[in-house]
């Protein structure tokens, strides 16, 4: 039998990377239990905070007097500084982004005064990231120029320092051009600002994706770092076995003639209780550059697991180099002990297919995920923002986020939360639609190299990917990216592009106006993108639209509603929305558009998620588009830019429950045709092992009376996926407009999940909201909402109303079904709310 290679192996052999880290002979070191000791690190002084900013001017600014100074916060952006100073209106409101966009066409100067650092013999100035092209001076002396926003530059400034110092950064205008050159991108992007092709930035603020405010600013921290006599550089730790065998690679830089000393290695639990371990190894370098590879074993190791599959145990590694003069350098990093590998799809390698079976800690898993869009056009990447969105990702049972190529190689704050929440990251670099072929090669390479060195220790980082939706990612630039991924890391897979090698993206529902039924049979080995653009909640829309926008329908031509659509209504956005709105409600108001498009989004996504899960192992993962947004607008996100979850968020949460019962459909519009629907249990962790279980499925007509009911009972595990039976819908029941189906799973007589589906919703537009009415009562008790259905019919779509706090509100469940007389308790984080349902007045 022919030995077939996978696409992974073929590409790896073609790239022929040389991982010099692995070529070093490893030194095996013993570990001993020890108390954690504090060792002082070289000093770091932050230059973050308030800077001064002025617009335009030439190099006379370096020596001249600044007038009309604007305060600007670093890290931050030019546009946010201007807004906070009252120089431009809020760009997110109405069509105010035009004022911010114009500011991207100017030069901007930023200045910071600071005193001479005390007790630093040698000083390095380090910029964490500047967007995008800049020239930098210190005390009137030119330090250099830099381009590319993903790290740098750095300069030793020891000889330039004075008692009082002035640092200046001149930002060049964002690149602007609206004409594609031959071979660039797709015709879709003609007329948008394609200037991002001339650099490396996050391109989703260049006019094709809700926002056209090309970013400018010093967006990451600025620091003065003490340069030690001997410096520890780029430490990198990898898991070699699940028994705690680890590989540590590190570099040193010291005096030209060489150096000697000791490296102390300490490993201690970071987020759990346990022993700390310690070892010391001699370092003898014959030149200023030295490299070491060490092997050691962590006793009684605790593993890091993805969300819902186990604990996210993290360790802290501390490296201290000391010589006769004392401690010279100290580096700390957080890591997890875990292995990630990719096995052949369905156990059979194929030359045109990547190995798509994810294996974490030796266990094959089905990956549940979402695409991740850069959080803010204004580069306000705060811990608070990340915590809001990533905690909601965890609650939605997300196990993987695809940080896609329209955005950024993500920040330390992002990865801190992903490590902590067990959210794996498929990290793409800032390329899209074959842009790598024309982007400046050295700028692209610099950003890729910096990003790999910065992120490669992260437990949550599971895969590198070259970029987004390139048709032919087999060029020299993509080879360069792949080779760097293997040579600077090599501990995780690299894919050239997504989709590629078996992954699929599909938007027939939405862009091609296909019926929702299309997605009921949409499958692939791995789905990397699909979705539907929906409106934010009303309270969010009210922040960027006016009262007049709500009073007029159809929307005012070229007005705020049309403008806040995926491509500013330049790609028939409103035509598409008008096509789908009548599926659920009459196309007569902005309020109806909000509700209907969110239901369209739910209907487009949820069934495909459940179908993919039910096909395991023929399907290995599904990643919907998308969780987050860069700007407020009708978009594919399930949480809007303000941090408010849409109704779709909660139905997807149901579909991603690790233990879940579901129904699969061939059509959502049976229209009087008898249906025989398969019923599945999905159990990601085999939680039913040793337990009794029951599944109840009911079919309700338009009067909310039960037409059909089936019950299945069992004991013990069903494996990861099991079809437990079928439920029949008679011709009579299938003619009901609408038709609802509920499915409930109990384990050991305790309900662990219930969800509901809707069919025949478009036969009589609005019929889902003309069903018999009921009433709800609400009590609030110690962080729980106690909700009772007081009526004689089910309450459909029970949900919280909390417009004033919806960007901070969290409920463990929302948009659920409540039987007559039934009471549920739902945990919440706030108490300023009410409850309603689709059939409550």
Coordinates of N, CA, C and O in Angstrom, one line a residue, residues 4-105:
X4 N 0.9 7.4 1.8 CA 0.4 8.7 1.4 C 0.8 9.7 2.4 O 0.6 9.5 3.7
X5 N 1.3 10.8 2.0 CA 1.7 11.9 2.9 C 0.5 12.9 3.0 O -0.2 13.1 2.0
X6 N 0.4 13.5 4.1 CA -0.6 14.6 4.3 C -0.1 15.9 3.7 O 1.2 16.1 3.5
X7 N -1.0 16.9 3.5 CA -0.5 18.2 3.0 C 0.4 18.8 4.0 O 1.4 19.5 3.6
X8 N 0.2 18.6 5.3 CA 1.1 19.1 6.3 C 2.6 18.7 6.1 O 3.5 19.5 6.1
X9 N 2.7 17.4 5.8 CA 4.1 16.8 5.6 C 4.7 17.3 4.3 O 5.9 17.6 4.3
X10 N 3.9 17.3 3.3 CA 4.4 17.8 2.0 C 4.9 19.2 2.1 O 5.9 19.6 1.6
X11 N 4.1 20.1 2.7 CA 4.5 21.5 2.9 C 5.7 21.6 3.8 O 6.6 22.4 3.5
X12 N 5.7 20.9 4.8 CA 6.9 21.0 5.7 C 8.2 20.6 5.0 O 9.2 21.3 5.1
X13 N 8.1 19.5 4.2 CA 9.3 19.1 3.5 C 9.7 20.1 2.4 O 10.9 20.3 2.1
X14 N 8.7 20.7 1.8 CA 9.0 21.7 0.8 C 9.6 23.0 1.4 O 10.5 23.6 0.8
X15 N 9.2 23.3 2.6 CA 9.8 24.5 3.3 C 11.2 24.2 3.8 O 12.0 25.1 3.9
X16 N 11.4 23.0 4.1 CA 12.7 22.5 4.6 C 13.3 23.5 5.7 O 14.4 24.0 5.6
X17 N 12.5 23.7 6.8 CA 12.9 24.6 7.8 C 14.1 24.0 8.6 O 14.2 22.7 8.7
X18 N 14.9 24.8 9.2 CA 16.0 24.3 10.1 C 15.7 24.9 11.5 O 15.9 26.1 11.7
X19 N 15.3 24.0 12.4 CA 15.0 24.4 13.7 C 16.3 24.3 14.5 O 16.7 23.2 15.1
X20 N 17.1 25.4 14.6 CA 18.4 25.4 15.3 C 18.3 25.1 16.8 O 19.2 24.7 17.4
X21 N 17.1 25.4 17.3 CA 17.0 25.2 18.8 C 17.1 23.7 19.1 O 17.7 23.3 20.0
X22 N 16.5 22.9 18.2 CA 16.6 21.4 18.4 C 17.9 20.8 18.1 O 18.2 19.7 18.5
X23 N 18.7 21.6 17.4 CA 20.1 21.0 17.0 C 21.0 21.1 18.2 O 22.1 20.5 18.2
X24 N 20.7 22.0 19.2 CA 21.5 22.1 20.4 C 21.4 20.8 21.2 O 20.4 20.2 21.4
X25 N 22.6 20.4 21.8 CA 22.6 19.3 22.7 C 21.9 19.7 24.0 O 22.2 20.7 24.6
X26 N 20.9 18.9 24.4 CA 20.2 19.2 25.6 C 21.0 18.8 26.9 O 21.6 17.8 26.9
X27 N 20.8 19.6 27.9 CA 21.4 19.3 29.2 C 20.2 18.9 30.2 O 19.3 19.7 30.4
X28 N 20.3 17.7 30.7 CA 19.2 17.3 31.6 C 19.5 17.8 33.0 O 20.6 17.6 33.5
X29 N 18.6 18.5 33.6 CA 18.8 19.0 34.9 C 17.8 18.5 35.9 O 16.6 18.2 35.5
X30 N 18.2 18.2 37.2 CA 17.2 17.7 38.2 C 16.4 18.9 38.8 O 16.9 20.1 38.8
X31 N 15.3 18.6 39.3 CA 14.5 19.6 40.0 C 14.3 19.2 41.5 O 14.2 18.0 41.8
X32 N 14.3 20.2 42.4 CA 14.1 19.9 43.8 C 13.0 20.9 44.3 O 12.9 22.0 43.8
X33 N 12.2 20.4 45.1 CA 11.1 21.2 45.7 C 11.8 22.3 46.5 O 12.8 22.1 47.2
X34 N 11.2 23.5 46.4 CA 11.8 24.7 47.1 C 10.7 25.7 47.3 O 9.7 25.7 46.7
X35 N 11.0 26.6 48.3 CA 10.1 27.7 48.5 C 10.4 28.8 47.4 O 11.5 28.9 46.9
X36 N 9.4 29.5 47.0 CA 9.5 30.5 46.0 C 10.3 31.7 46.6 O 9.9 32.2 47.6
X37 N 11.3 32.2 45.9 CA 12.1 33.3 46.4 C 12.0 34.5 45.5 O 11.8 34.3 44.3
X38 N 12.1 35.7 46.0 CA 12.0 36.9 45.2 C 13.4 37.3 44.8 O 14.3 37.4 45.6
X39 N 13.5 37.6 43.5 CA 14.8 38.1 43.0 C 14.4 39.3 42.2 O 13.5 39.3 41.4
X40 N 15.2 40.4 42.4 CA 14.9 41.6 41.7 C 15.3 41.6 40.3 O 16.4 41.1 39.9
X41 N 14.4 42.0 39.4 CA 14.7 42.1 38.0 C 15.3 43.4 37.6 O 15.1 44.4 38.3
X42 N 15.9 43.5 36.5 CA 16.4 44.8 36.0 C 15.2 45.8 35.9 O 14.1 45.4 35.6
X43 N 15.5 47.0 36.2 CA 14.4 48.0 36.3 C 13.8 48.3 34.9 O 14.4 48.4 33.9
X44 N 12.5 48.6 35.0 CA 11.7 49.0 33.8 C 10.9 50.2 34.2 O 10.2 50.2 35.3
X45 N 11.0 51.3 33.4 CA 10.3 52.5 33.7 C 9.3 52.7 32.5 O 9.6 52.7 31.4
X46 N 8.0 52.9 32.9 CA 7.0 53.0 31.9 C 6.9 54.5 31.5 O 7.0 55.4 32.3
X47 N 6.8 54.7 30.2 CA 6.5 56.1 29.6 C 5.1 56.2 29.2 O 4.7 57.1 28.4
X48 N 4.3 55.3 29.6 CA 2.8 55.3 29.3 C 2.2 56.5 30.0 O 2.8 57.1 30.9
X49 N 1.0 56.8 29.6 CA 0.3 57.9 30.2 C 0.0 59.1 29.3 O -0.1 58.9 28.1
X50 N 0.0 60.3 29.8 CA -0.3 61.4 29.0 C 0.9 61.9 28.2 O 2.0 62.2 28.8
X51 N 0.8 62.0 26.9 CA 1.8 62.6 26.0 C 1.1 63.9 25.4 O -0.1 64.2 25.6
X52 N 1.9 64.7 24.7 CA 1.4 65.8 24.0 C 1.4 65.5 22.5 O 2.2 64.7 22.0
X53 N 0.4 66.0 21.8 CA 0.2 65.7 20.4 C -0.2 67.0 19.6 O -0.9 67.8 20.1
X54 N 0.4 67.1 18.4 CA 0.0 68.2 17.5 C -0.1 67.6 16.1 O 0.5 66.6 15.8
X55 N -0.8 68.4 15.3 CA -1.1 68.0 13.9 C -0.1 68.6 12.9 O 0.2 69.8 13.0
X56 N 0.4 67.8 12.0 CA 1.2 68.3 10.8 C 2.5 69.0 11.3 O 2.9 68.9 12.4
X57 N 3.1 69.7 10.3 CA 4.4 70.3 10.6 C 5.5 69.5 10.0 O 5.4 68.3 9.8
X58 N 6.7 70.1 9.8 CA 7.8 69.4 9.3 C 8.8 69.2 10.5 O 8.5 69.3 11.7
X59 N 10.1 68.9 10.1 CA 11.0 68.5 11.2 C 11.4 69.7 12.1 O 12.1 69.6 13.0
X60 N 10.9 70.9 11.7 CA 11.1 72.1 12.7 C 10.5 71.8 14.0 O 10.8 72.4 15.0
X61 N 9.5 70.8 14.0 CA 8.8 70.4 15.3 C 9.9 69.9 16.3 O 9.7 70.0 17.5
X62 N 10.9 69.3 15.8 CA 11.9 68.7 16.7 C 12.5 69.7 17.6 O 12.8 69.4 18.8
X63 N 12.7 71.0 17.1 CA 13.4 72.0 17.9 C 12.5 73.2 18.2 O 12.8 74.0 19.1
X64 N 11.3 73.3 17.5 CA 10.5 74.4 17.7 C 9.5 74.3 18.8 O 9.4 73.3 19.5
X65 N 8.7 75.4 19.0 CA 7.7 75.5 20.0 C 6.4 74.9 19.4 O 6.0 75.1 18.3
X66 N 5.8 74.1 20.3 CA 4.5 73.4 19.9 C 3.3 74.3 20.3 O 3.3 74.7 21.5
X67 N 2.4 74.5 19.4 CA 1.2 75.3 19.8 C 0.0 74.4 19.5 O 0.1 73.4 18.8
X68 N -1.1 74.7 20.1 CA -2.4 73.9 19.9 C -2.1 72.5 20.3 O -2.5 71.6 19.6
X69 N -1.5 72.3 21.4 CA -1.2 71.0 21.9 C -2.5 70.2 22.4 O -3.3 70.8 23.0
X70 N -2.6 69.0 22.0 CA -3.7 68.1 22.4 C -3.1 67.0 23.3 O -2.1 66.4 23.0
X71 N -3.8 66.8 24.5 CA -3.3 65.6 25.3 C -3.7 64.3 24.6 O -4.7 64.2 24.0
X72 N -2.8 63.4 24.7 CA -3.0 62.0 24.1 C -2.5 61.0 25.0 O -1.4 61.1 25.5
X73 N -3.3 59.9 25.2 CA -2.9 58.8 26.1 C -2.2 57.8 25.3 O -2.6 57.4 24.2
X74 N -1.1 57.3 25.9 CA -0.3 56.2 25.3 C -0.3 55.1 26.4 O 0.0 55.3 27.6
X75 N -0.7 53.8 26.0 CA -1.1 53.4 24.7 C -2.4 54.0 24.2 O -3.3 54.2 25.1
X76 N -2.6 54.2 22.9 CA -3.8 54.7 22.4 C -3.7 55.1 21.0 O -2.8 54.6 20.3
X77 N -4.7 55.8 20.5 CA -4.8 56.2 19.1 C -4.9 57.7 19.0 O -5.5 58.4 19.9
X78 N -4.5 58.2 17.8 CA -4.8 59.6 17.5 C -6.2 59.9 17.5 O -6.6 61.0 18.1
X79 N -7.1 59.1 17.0 CA -8.5 59.4 16.9 C -9.2 59.5 18.2 O -10.0 60.3 18.5
X80 N -8.8 58.6 19.1 CA -9.4 58.6 20.5 C -9.0 59.8 21.2 O -9.7 60.5 21.9
X81 N -7.7 60.2 21.0 CA -7.2 61.4 21.7 C -8.0 62.7 21.2 O -8.3 63.6 22.0
X82 N -8.2 62.7 19.9 CA -8.9 63.9 19.3 C -10.4 63.9 19.8 O -10.9 65.0 20.1
X83 N -11.0 62.7 19.9 CA -12.3 62.7 20.4 C -12.4 63.1 21.9 O -13.3 63.9 22.3
X84 N -11.5 62.6 22.7 CA -11.5 62.9 24.1 C -11.2 64.4 24.4 O -11.6 65.0 25.4
X85 N -10.4 65.0 23.4 CA -10.1 66.5 23.5 C -11.2 67.3 22.9 O -11.1 68.6 22.9
X86 N -12.3 66.7 22.4 CA -13.4 67.5 21.8 C -13.1 68.0 20.4 O -13.8 68.9 19.9
X87 N -12.0 67.5 19.8 CA -11.6 68.0 18.4 C -12.4 67.3 17.3 O -12.6 67.9 16.2
X88 N -12.9 66.2 17.6 CA -13.8 65.5 16.6 C -15.0 64.9 17.4 O -14.8 64.5 18.6
X89 N -16.1 64.7 16.8 CA -17.2 64.0 17.5 C -17.0 62.5 17.5 O -16.1 62.0 16.9
X90 N -17.7 61.8 18.4 CA -17.6 60.4 18.5 C -17.8 59.7 17.1 O -18.8 59.8 16.5
X91 N -16.7 59.1 16.6 CA -16.8 58.5 15.3 C -17.9 57.4 15.1 O -18.3 57.1 14.0
X92 N -18.3 56.8 16.2 CA -19.3 55.7 16.1 C -20.7 56.2 15.9 O -21.6 55.4 15.5
X93 N -20.9 57.5 16.1 CA -22.3 58.0 16.1 C -22.6 58.5 14.7 O -21.8 59.2 14.1
X94 N -23.8 58.1 14.2 CA -24.3 58.5 12.9 C -23.2 58.3 11.9 O -22.7 57.2 11.7
X95 N -22.8 59.4 11.1 CA -21.8 59.2 10.1 C -20.6 60.1 10.4 O -19.8 60.5 9.6
X96 N -20.3 60.2 11.7 CA -19.2 61.0 12.2 C -17.8 60.4 11.9 O -16.8 61.1 12.0
X97 N -17.8 59.2 11.4 CA -16.5 58.6 11.1 C -15.8 59.4 10.0 O -14.5 59.3 9.9
X98 N -16.5 60.1 9.2 CA -15.9 60.9 8.2 C -14.9 61.9 8.7 O -13.9 62.2 8.1
X99 N -15.2 62.5 9.9 CA -14.3 63.5 10.5 C -13.1 62.8 11.0 O -12.0 63.3 10.9
X100 N -13.2 61.6 11.6 CA -12.1 60.8 12.1 C -11.2 60.4 10.9 O -10.0 60.4 10.9
X101 N -11.9 60.0 9.8 CA -11.2 59.4 8.6 C -10.2 60.5 8.1 O -9.1 60.2 7.7
X102 N -10.7 61.7 8.0 CA -9.9 62.8 7.5 C -8.6 63.0 8.3 O -7.6 63.3 7.7
X103 N -8.7 62.7 9.6 CA -7.5 62.9 10.4 C -6.4 61.9 10.1 O -5.3 62.0 10.5
X104 N -6.8 60.8 9.5 CA -5.8 59.7 9.2 C -4.9 60.2 8.0 O -3.9 59.5 7.7
X105 N -5.3 61.3 7.3 CA -4.5 61.7 6.2 C -3.4 62.7 6.6 O -2.7 63.2 5.7

